[in-house]
Coordinates of N, CA and C and ligand atoms in Angstrom, one line a residue:
M1 N 0.8 -1.2 0.0 CA 0.0 0.0 0.0 C 0.9 1.3 0.0
L2 N 0.6 2.2 -0.8 CA 1.3 3.5 -0.9 C 0.6 4.6 -0.2
I3 N 1.2 5.3 0.8 CA 0.5 6.4 1.4 C 1.1 7.7 0.9
T4 N 2.2 7.7 0.2 CA 2.8 8.9 -0.2 C 2.4 9.4 -1.5
D5 N 1.6 8.6 -2.3 CA 1.1 9.1 -3.6 C 0.3 10.4 -3.5
T6 N -0.5 10.5 -2.5 CA -1.3 11.8 -2.3 C -0.4 13.0 -2.0
L7 N 0.7 12.8 -1.3 CA 1.7 13.9 -1.0 C 2.4 14.2 -2.3
K8 N 2.8 13.2 -3.1 CA 3.5 13.4 -4.3 C 2.6 14.2 -5.3
A9 N 1.3 13.8 -5.3 CA 0.3 14.5 -6.2 C 0.2 16.0 -5.8
D10 N 0.2 16.3 -4.5 CA 0.2 17.7 -4.1 C 1.5 18.4 -4.7
H11 N 2.6 17.7 -4.5 CA 3.9 18.3 -5.0 C 3.8 18.6 -6.5
R12 N 3.2 17.7 -7.3 CA 3.1 18.0 -8.7 C 2.4 19.3 -9.0
L13 N 1.3 19.5 -8.3 CA 0.5 20.8 -8.5 C 1.4 22.0 -8.0
I14 N 2.0 21.8 -6.9 CA 2.8 22.9 -6.4 C 4.0 23.2 -7.4
I15 N 4.6 22.2 -7.9 CA 5.7 22.4 -8.9 C 5.2 23.1 -10.1
K16 N 4.0 22.8 -10.6 CA 3.4 23.5 -11.8 C 3.3 25.0 -11.5
Y17 N 2.8 25.3 -10.3 CA 2.7 26.7 -10.0 C 4.0 27.4 -9.8
I18 N 4.9 26.7 -9.2 CA 6.3 27.3 -9.0 C 7.0 27.5 -10.3
N19 N 6.9 26.6 -11.2 CA 7.5 26.7 -12.5 C 6.9 27.9 -13.3
L20 N 5.5 28.1 -13.1 CA 4.9 29.2 -13.8 C 5.3 30.5 -13.2
M21 N 5.4 30.5 -11.9 CA 5.8 31.8 -11.2 C 7.2 32.2 -11.7
E22 N 8.1 31.2 -11.8 CA 9.4 31.4 -12.3 C 9.4 31.9 -13.8
K23 N 8.5 31.4 -14.6 CA 8.4 31.9 -15.9 C 7.9 33.4 -15.9
Y24 N 7.0 33.7 -15.0 CA 6.6 35.1 -14.9 C 7.9 36.0 -14.6
A25 N 8.7 35.5 -13.7 CA 9.9 36.2 -13.3 C 10.9 36.4 -14.5
E26 N 11.0 35.3 -15.3 CA 11.9 35.4 -16.5 C 11.4 36.4 -17.5
Y27 N 10.0 36.5 -17.6 CA 9.4 37.5 -18.5 C 9.9 38.9 -18.0
D28 N 9.7 39.1 -16.7 CA 10.1 40.5 -16.2 C 11.6 40.8 -16.5
I29 N 12.4 39.7 -16.3 CA 13.8 40.0 -16.6 C 14.1 40.3 -18.0
K30 N 13.4 39.6 -18.9 CA 13.6 39.8 -20.4 C 13.1 41.2 -20.7
C31 N 12.1 41.7 -20.1 CA 11.5 43.0 -20.5 C 12.0 44.1 -19.6
S32 N 12.9 43.8 -18.7 CA 13.3 44.8 -17.7 C 12.1 45.5 -17.1
A33 N 11.2 44.8 -16.7 CA 9.9 45.4 -16.3 C 10.0 46.2 -15.1
G34 N 9.2 47.3 -15.1 CA 9.1 48.1 -13.9 C 7.8 47.6 -13.2
A35 N 7.5 48.2 -12.0 CA 6.3 47.8 -11.2 C 5.1 47.8 -12.0
D36 N 4.9 48.8 -12.9 CA 3.7 48.9 -13.7 C 3.4 47.9 -14.7
D37 N 4.6 47.4 -15.3 CA 4.4 46.4 -16.4 C 4.9 45.0 -16.0
S38 N 5.1 44.8 -14.7 CA 5.6 43.5 -14.3 C 4.6 42.4 -14.3
M39 N 4.9 41.3 -14.9 CA 3.9 40.2 -14.9 C 3.9 39.6 -13.5
L40 N 5.0 39.6 -12.9 CA 5.1 38.9 -11.5 C 4.2 39.7 -10.5
M41 N 4.3 41.1 -10.7 CA 3.5 41.9 -9.8 C 2.0 41.6 -10.1
A42 N 1.7 41.5 -11.4 CA 0.3 41.3 -11.8 C -0.2 39.9 -11.3
G43 N 0.6 38.9 -11.3 CA 0.2 37.6 -10.9 C 0.4 37.3 -9.4
A44 N 1.1 38.1 -8.7 CA 1.6 37.8 -7.4 C 0.5 37.4 -6.4
A45 N -0.6 38.1 -6.4 CA -1.7 37.9 -5.5 C -2.3 36.4 -5.7
S46 N -2.3 36.0 -7.0 CA -2.8 34.7 -7.3 C -1.9 33.6 -6.8
F47 N -0.6 33.9 -7.0 CA 0.4 32.9 -6.5 C 0.4 32.8 -5.0
F48 N 0.3 34.0 -4.3 CA 0.2 34.0 -2.9 C -1.0 33.2 -2.4
Q49 N -2.1 33.4 -3.1 CA -3.4 32.7 -2.7 C -3.2 31.2 -2.8
F50 N -2.6 30.7 -3.9 CA -2.4 29.3 -4.0 C -1.4 28.8 -3.0
I51 N -0.3 29.5 -2.8 CA 0.7 29.0 -1.9 C 0.1 28.9 -0.4
D52 N -0.6 30.0 -0.1 CA -1.1 30.0 1.3 C -2.2 28.9 1.5
E53 N -3.1 28.8 0.5 CA -4.2 27.9 0.8 C -3.9 26.4 0.5
F54 N -3.2 26.2 -0.7 CA -2.9 24.8 -1.0 C -1.6 24.3 -0.4
A55 N -0.5 25.0 -0.6 CA 0.8 24.5 -0.1 C 0.9 24.5 1.4
V56 N 0.6 25.7 1.9 CA 0.8 25.9 3.4 C -0.3 25.3 4.2
T57 N -1.6 25.7 3.9 CA -2.7 25.2 4.8 C -3.0 23.7 4.5
Y58 N -3.3 23.4 3.3 CA -3.7 22.0 3.0 C -2.6 21.0 3.0
H59 N -1.5 21.2 2.2 CA -0.5 20.2 2.1 C 0.3 20.0 3.4
H60 N 0.5 21.2 4.1 CA 1.3 21.1 5.4 C 0.4 20.4 6.5
A61 N -0.9 20.5 6.4 CA -1.8 19.8 7.3 C -1.6 18.3 7.2
K62 N -1.5 17.8 5.9 CA -1.3 16.4 5.7 C 0.1 16.0 6.1
E63 N 1.1 16.9 5.8 CA 2.5 16.6 6.2 C 2.6 16.5 7.7
S64 N 1.9 17.3 8.5 CA 2.0 17.3 10.0 C 1.6 15.9 10.4
V65 N 0.6 15.3 9.8 CA 0.1 14.0 10.2 C 1.2 13.0 9.8
F66 N 1.7 13.1 8.6 CA 2.7 12.2 8.0 C 4.0 12.2 8.9
Y67 N 4.5 13.4 9.3 CA 5.7 13.5 10.1 C 5.5 12.8 11.4
K68 N 4.3 12.8 12.0 CA 4.1 12.2 13.3 C 4.3 10.7 13.2
Y69 N 3.8 10.1 12.1 CA 4.0 8.7 11.9 C 5.5 8.4 11.6
M70 N 6.2 9.3 10.9 CA 7.6 9.1 10.7 C 8.4 9.0 12.0
E71 N 7.9 9.8 13.0 CA 8.6 9.9 14.3 C 8.4 8.7 15.2
E72 N 7.5 7.8 14.8 CA 7.2 6.6 15.6 C 8.4 5.6 15.6
P73 N 8.6 4.9 16.7 CA 9.8 4.0 16.8 C 9.8 3.0 15.7
G74 N 11.1 2.8 15.2 CA 11.3 1.8 14.1 C 11.2 2.4 12.7
V75 N 10.8 3.6 12.6 CA 10.7 4.2 11.2 C 12.1 4.9 10.8
L76 N 12.5 5.8 11.7 CA 13.8 6.5 11.4 C 14.9 5.7 12.1
I77 N 15.4 4.7 11.5 CA 16.4 3.8 12.2 C 17.8 4.4 12.2
N78 N 18.3 4.6 11.0 CA 19.8 5.0 11.0 C 20.0 6.5 10.9
R79 N 19.1 7.2 10.2 CA 19.3 8.7 10.2 C 17.9 9.3 10.2
N80 N 17.9 10.6 10.7 CA 16.7 11.3 10.9 C 16.7 12.6 10.1
P81 N 16.0 12.6 8.9 CA 16.0 13.8 8.0 C 15.0 14.8 8.5
L82 N 14.2 14.5 9.5 CA 13.1 15.4 9.9 C 13.6 16.8 10.3
P83 N 14.6 16.9 11.1 CA 15.1 18.3 11.5 C 15.4 19.1 10.2
M84 N 16.0 18.5 9.2 CA 16.3 19.2 8.0 C 15.0 19.6 7.3
V85 N 14.0 18.7 7.3 CA 12.7 19.0 6.6 C 12.0 20.2 7.3
F86 N 12.0 20.2 8.7 CA 11.4 21.2 9.4 C 12.1 22.6 9.2
S87 N 13.4 22.5 9.1 CA 14.1 23.7 8.9 C 13.8 24.3 7.5
D88 N 13.7 23.4 6.5 CA 13.2 23.8 5.1 C 11.9 24.6 5.2
H89 N 11.0 24.0 6.0 CA 9.6 24.7 6.1 C 9.7 26.1 6.7
S90 N 10.6 26.2 7.8 CA 10.6 27.5 8.4 C 11.4 28.5 7.5
N91 N 12.4 28.0 6.7 CA 13.1 28.9 5.8 C 12.2 29.3 4.6
A92 N 11.3 28.3 4.2 CA 10.4 28.6 3.1 C 9.4 29.7 3.6
S93 N 8.9 29.7 4.9 CA 8.0 30.8 5.3 C 8.7 32.1 5.3
E94 N 10.0 32.1 5.7 CA 10.7 33.4 5.7 C 10.9 33.9 4.3
R95 N 11.2 33.0 3.4 CA 11.4 33.4 2.0 C 10.1 33.9 1.4
L96 N 9.0 33.2 1.8 CA 7.7 33.7 1.3 C 7.4 35.1 1.8
A97 N 7.8 35.3 3.1 CA 7.6 36.6 3.7 C 8.4 37.7 2.9
D98 N 9.6 37.3 2.4 CA 10.4 38.2 1.6 C 9.7 38.5 0.3
I99 N 9.1 37.5 -0.3 CA 8.4 37.7 -1.6 C 7.3 38.7 -1.4
K100 N 6.5 38.5 -0.3 CA 5.4 39.4 0.0 C 5.9 40.8 0.3
G101 N 7.0 40.9 1.0 CA 7.5 42.2 1.4 C 7.9 43.0 0.1
A102 N 8.6 42.3 -0.8 CA 9.0 42.9 -2.1 C 7.8 43.3 -2.9
F103 N 6.8 42.5 -2.8 CA 5.5 42.8 -3.6 C 4.9 44.1 -3.0
Y104 N 4.7 44.1 -1.7 CA 4.0 45.2 -1.1 C 4.8 46.5 -1.1
S105 N 6.2 46.4 -1.3 CA 6.9 47.6 -1.4 C 7.2 47.9 -2.9
N106 N 6.5 47.2 -3.8 CA 6.6 47.5 -5.2 C 8.0 47.4 -5.8
N107 N 8.8 46.5 -5.3 CA 10.2 46.4 -5.7 C 10.3 45.2 -6.6
V108 N 10.3 45.4 -8.0 CA 10.3 44.2 -8.9 C 11.6 43.4 -8.8
A109 N 12.8 44.1 -8.7 CA 14.1 43.4 -8.7 C 14.2 42.5 -7.5
E110 N 13.7 43.1 -6.3 CA 13.8 42.3 -5.1 C 12.7 41.1 -5.2
L111 N 11.6 41.4 -5.8 CA 10.6 40.4 -6.0 C 11.1 39.2 -6.8
I112 N 11.8 39.5 -7.9 CA 12.4 38.4 -8.7 C 13.4 37.6 -7.9
A113 N 14.3 38.4 -7.2 CA 15.3 37.7 -6.4 C 14.7 36.8 -5.3
A114 N 13.7 37.3 -4.7 CA 13.0 36.6 -3.6 C 12.3 35.3 -4.2
V115 N 11.7 35.5 -5.3 CA 11.1 34.3 -6.0 C 12.1 33.3 -6.3
E116 N 13.2 33.7 -6.8 CA 14.3 32.8 -7.2 C 14.7 32.0 -5.9
R117 N 14.9 32.6 -4.8 CA 15.3 31.9 -3.6 C 14.3 30.9 -3.1
Y118 N 13.0 31.4 -3.2 CA 11.9 30.5 -2.8 C 11.8 29.3 -3.7
V119 N 12.0 29.5 -5.0 CA 11.8 28.4 -6.0 C 12.9 27.3 -5.7
V120 N 14.2 27.8 -5.6 CA 15.3 26.8 -5.3 C 15.0 26.0 -4.1
L121 N 14.6 26.7 -3.0 CA 14.4 26.0 -1.7 C 13.3 25.0 -1.8
S122 N 12.2 25.5 -2.4 CA 11.0 24.6 -2.5 C 11.2 23.4 -3.3
M123 N 11.9 23.6 -4.5 CA 12.1 22.4 -5.4 C 13.0 21.4 -4.7
T124 N 14.1 21.9 -4.0 CA 15.0 21.0 -3.3 C 14.3 20.3 -2.2
H125 N 13.4 21.0 -1.5 CA 12.7 20.4 -0.4 C 11.8 19.3 -0.9
M126 N 11.0 19.6 -1.9 CA 10.1 18.5 -2.4 C 10.9 17.3 -3.0
F127 N 12.0 17.6 -3.6 CA 12.9 16.5 -4.1 C 13.3 15.6 -2.9
K128 N 13.7 16.2 -1.8 CA 14.1 15.4 -0.7 C 13.0 14.6 -0.1
E129 N 11.8 15.2 0.0 CA 10.6 14.5 0.5 C 10.3 13.3 -0.4
D130 N 10.2 13.6 -1.7 CA 9.8 12.6 -2.7 C 10.7 11.4 -2.7
N131 N 12.0 11.7 -2.6 CA 13.0 10.7 -2.9 C 13.7 10.1 -1.6
I132 N 13.6 10.8 -0.5 CA 14.2 10.2 0.7 C 13.1 9.8 1.7
L133 N 12.4 10.9 2.1 CA 11.4 10.6 3.2 C 10.3 9.7 2.8
H134 N 9.7 9.9 1.6 CA 8.6 9.0 1.2 C 9.0 7.6 1.1
A135 N 10.3 7.4 0.6 CA 10.8 6.0 0.4 C 10.9 5.3 1.8
M136 N 11.4 6.1 2.7 CA 11.6 5.5 4.1 C 10.2 5.2 4.7
A137 N 9.2 6.0 4.5 CA 7.9 5.8 5.0 C 7.3 4.6 4.4
E138 N 7.4 4.4 3.1 CA 6.7 3.3 2.4 C 7.4 2.0 2.9
D139 N 8.7 2.1 3.1 CA 9.4 0.9 3.5 C 9.1 0.5 5.0
R140 N 9.0 1.4 5.9 CA 9.1 1.1 7.3 C 7.8 1.3 8.1
I141 N 6.8 2.0 7.5 CA 5.6 2.1 8.3 C 4.6 0.9 8.0
A142 N 4.1 0.4 9.1 CA 3.3 -0.8 9.0 C 2.0 -0.5 8.2
D143 N 1.4 -1.5 7.5 CA 0.2 -1.3 6.7 C -0.9 -0.8 7.6
S144 N -1.0 -1.3 8.8 CA -2.2 -0.9 9.7 C -2.0 0.6 10.0
R145 N -0.8 1.1 10.2 CA -0.6 2.5 10.5 C -0.8 3.4 9.3
K146 N -0.5 2.8 8.1 CA -0.7 3.5 6.8 C -2.2 3.7 6.6
T147 N -3.0 2.7 6.9 CA -4.4 2.8 6.8 C -5.0 3.9 7.7
E148 N -4.5 3.9 8.9 CA -4.9 5.0 9.8 C -4.5 6.4 9.3
M149 N -3.3 6.5 8.7 CA -2.9 7.7 8.2 C -3.8 8.2 7.0
L150 N -4.1 7.2 6.2 CA -4.9 7.6 5.0 C -6.3 8.1 5.5
K151 N -6.8 7.6 6.6 CA -8.1 8.1 7.1 C -8.0 9.5 7.6
K152 N -6.8 9.8 8.2 CA -6.6 11.2 8.6 C -6.4 12.1 7.4
F153 N -5.8 11.7 6.4 CA -5.7 12.5 5.2 C -7.1 12.8 4.6
E154 N -7.9 11.7 4.6 CA -9.3 11.9 4.1 C -10.1 12.8 4.9
E155 N -9.9 12.8 6.2 CA -10.6 13.7 7.1 C -10.2 15.2 6.8
I156 N -8.9 15.4 6.5 CA -8.4 16.8 6.1 C -9.1 17.2 4.8
D157 N -9.1 16.2 3.9 CA -9.7 16.5 2.6 C -11.2 16.9 2.7
R158 N -11.9 16.2 3.7 CA -13.3 16.6 3.9 C -13.4 18.0 4.5
Q159 N -12.6 18.2 5.6 CA -12.7 19.4 6.4 C -12.4 20.6 5.5
L160 N -11.4 20.5 4.6 CA -11.0 21.6 3.8 C -11.6 21.7 2.4
D161 N -12.4 20.7 2.2 CA -13.2 20.6 0.9 C -12.2 20.6 -0.3
I162 N -11.4 19.5 -0.4 CA -10.3 19.5 -1.4 C -10.8 19.5 -2.8
R163 N -12.0 19.0 -3.0 CA -12.6 19.0 -4.4 C -12.7 20.4 -4.9
S164 N -13.3 21.3 -4.0 CA -13.4 22.7 -4.4 C -12.1 23.4 -4.6
I165 N -11.2 23.1 -3.6 CA -9.8 23.7 -3.7 C -9.2 23.3 -5.0
L166 N -9.2 22.0 -5.4 CA -8.6 21.6 -6.6 C -9.2 22.2 -7.8
E167 N -10.5 22.3 -7.8 CA -11.2 22.9 -9.0 C -10.8 24.3 -9.1
K168 N -10.8 25.0 -8.0 CA -10.4 26.5 -8.0 C -9.0 26.7 -8.5
Y169 N -8.0 25.8 -8.0 CA -6.6 26.1 -8.4 C -6.3 25.5 -9.7
N170 N -7.0 24.5 -10.2 CA -6.8 24.1 -11.6 C -7.2 25.1 -12.6
N171 N -8.4 25.8 -12.2 CA -8.9 26.9 -13.1 C -7.9 28.1 -13.0
L172 N -7.5 28.4 -11.8 CA -6.6 29.6 -11.7 C -5.3 29.3 -12.5
F173 N -4.8 28.1 -12.4 CA -3.6 27.8 -13.1 C -3.8 28.0 -14.6
F174 N -4.9 27.6 -15.1 CA -5.2 27.7 -16.5 C -5.2 29.2 -16.9
E175 N -5.9 30.0 -16.1 CA -5.9 31.5 -16.4 C -4.5 32.1 -16.3
L176 N -3.7 31.7 -15.3 CA -2.4 32.3 -15.2 C -1.5 31.9 -16.4
Q177 N -1.7 30.7 -16.9 CA -1.0 30.2 -18.1 C -1.4 30.9 -19.3
I178 N -2.7 31.1 -19.5 CA -3.2 31.8 -20.7 C -2.6 33.3 -20.7
Y179 N -2.6 33.9 -19.5 CA -2.1 35.3 -19.4 C -0.6 35.3 -19.8
Y180 N 0.1 34.3 -19.3 CA 1.6 34.2 -19.6 C 1.7 34.0 -21.2
D181 N 1.0 33.1 -21.7 CA 1.1 32.8 -23.2 C 0.9 34.1 -24.0
K182 N -0.2 34.8 -23.6 CA -0.6 36.0 -24.3 C 0.6 37.1 -24.2
K183 N 1.0 37.3 -23.0 CA 2.1 38.3 -22.9 C 3.4 37.9 -23.6
Y184 N 3.7 36.6 -23.6 CA 4.9 36.1 -24.2 C 4.8 36.2 -25.7
R185 N 3.6 36.0 -26.3 CA 3.5 36.2 -27.7 C 3.8 37.6 -28.1
Q186 N 3.2 38.5 -27.3 CA 3.5 40.0 -27.5 C 5.0 40.3 -27.5
L187 N 5.6 39.7 -26.5 CA 7.1 39.9 -26.3 C 7.8 39.4 -27.5
A188 N 7.4 38.2 -28.0 CA 8.2 37.6 -29.1 C 8.1 38.5 -30.3
K189 N 7.1 39.3 -30.4 CA 6.9 40.1 -31.6 C 7.9 41.3 -31.5
Q190 N 8.3 41.7 -30.3 CA 9.2 42.9 -30.1 C 10.6 42.5 -30.4
S191 N 11.4 43.6 -30.6 CA 12.8 43.4 -30.9 C 13.5 42.8 -29.6
T192 N 14.5 42.0 -29.8 CA 15.2 41.4 -28.6 C 16.2 42.4 -28.1
K193 N 16.3 43.6 -28.8 CA 17.3 44.5 -28.3 C 17.1 45.1 -26.9
N194 N 15.8 45.1 -26.5 CA 15.5 45.7 -25.2 C 15.7 44.7 -24.1
I195 N 16.1 43.5 -24.4 CA 16.2 42.5 -23.3 C 17.4 42.8 -22.5
N196 N 17.3 42.9 -21.2 CA 18.4 43.1 -20.3 C 18.8 41.8 -19.7
W197 N 19.9 41.3 -20.2 CA 20.4 39.9 -19.8 C 21.1 40.0 -18.5
R198 N 21.4 41.2 -18.0 CA 22.3 41.2 -16.9 C 21.5 41.5 -15.6
V199 N 20.2 41.6 -15.6 CA 19.4 41.9 -14.4 C 19.6 40.8 -13.4
F200 N 19.7 39.5 -13.9 CA 19.8 38.4 -13.0 C 21.1 37.7 -13.2
P201 N 21.8 37.3 -12.1 CA 23.1 36.6 -12.2 C 23.0 35.3 -13.0
V202 N 23.9 35.1 -13.9 CA 23.8 33.9 -14.8 C 24.0 32.6 -14.1
N203 N 24.6 32.6 -12.9 CA 24.8 31.3 -12.2 C 23.5 30.9 -11.4
S204 N 22.5 31.7 -11.5 CA 21.2 31.4 -10.9 C 20.4 30.4 -11.8
R205 N 19.4 29.8 -11.2 CA 18.6 28.9 -12.0 C 17.9 29.6 -13.2
I206 N 17.3 30.8 -12.8 CA 16.7 31.6 -13.9 C 17.7 32.1 -14.9
G207 N 18.8 32.6 -14.4 CA 19.9 33.1 -15.3 C 20.4 32.1 -16.3
R208 N 20.6 30.9 -15.8 CA 21.1 29.8 -16.7 C 20.1 29.6 -17.8
R209 N 18.8 29.6 -17.4 CA 17.8 29.3 -18.5 C 17.8 30.4 -19.5
L210 N 17.9 31.7 -19.0 CA 17.9 32.8 -20.0 C 19.1 32.7 -20.9
E211 N 20.3 32.3 -20.3 CA 21.5 32.2 -21.1 C 21.3 31.2 -22.2
M212 N 20.5 30.1 -21.9 CA 20.3 29.0 -22.9 C 19.3 29.4 -24.0
A213 N 18.4 30.4 -23.6 CA 17.3 30.7 -24.5 C 17.7 31.3 -25.8
Ligands
FE2_1 FE1 7.3 19.6 3.3
FE2_2 FE1 5.7 18.4 0.8

């Protein structure tokens, strides 16, 4: 029996949003956007809404249950990655606060930099969960405990009404993607002379992609 499929499915939706938020940031870098024409500024409230409601409230509620089962005797035998995972969570909230701070102070350059830091941390964190923590859980948690955990996940699904949440955020993603495609098509028609390649350091994740573009 697999109990981590549901956590992995959450990650897939979170990754979709994070990748799109990063694409918004790349657009702003290419256009040297100011606060008035920044795509990231325009989409920020939607990204915040998704992260707060889906990633932080819903997904973390399930993970709190999951971590409790991981802490039971016999699960973490040789090494305990949980302190590292908890520290990722608190770093992610600080970085999210930086993103919101940059947004509310209308600072596009800082917003892009804060998004970059958040993207790198979140992607690394989910990779560790998917490939280390989940494997340990599947291997070492007894089936009876897994069944109990699944019931707790289902209770969270009911309490938070996951069907409506998923419907809302699948639709929102679609809208954000359409907005991006439309803006990008407009950008593609313009001369590339105005692109400012040096706004973002080339050794960053976003910078590397721009360099390859
Ligand atoms: Fe996590
Ligand atoms: Fe997670």
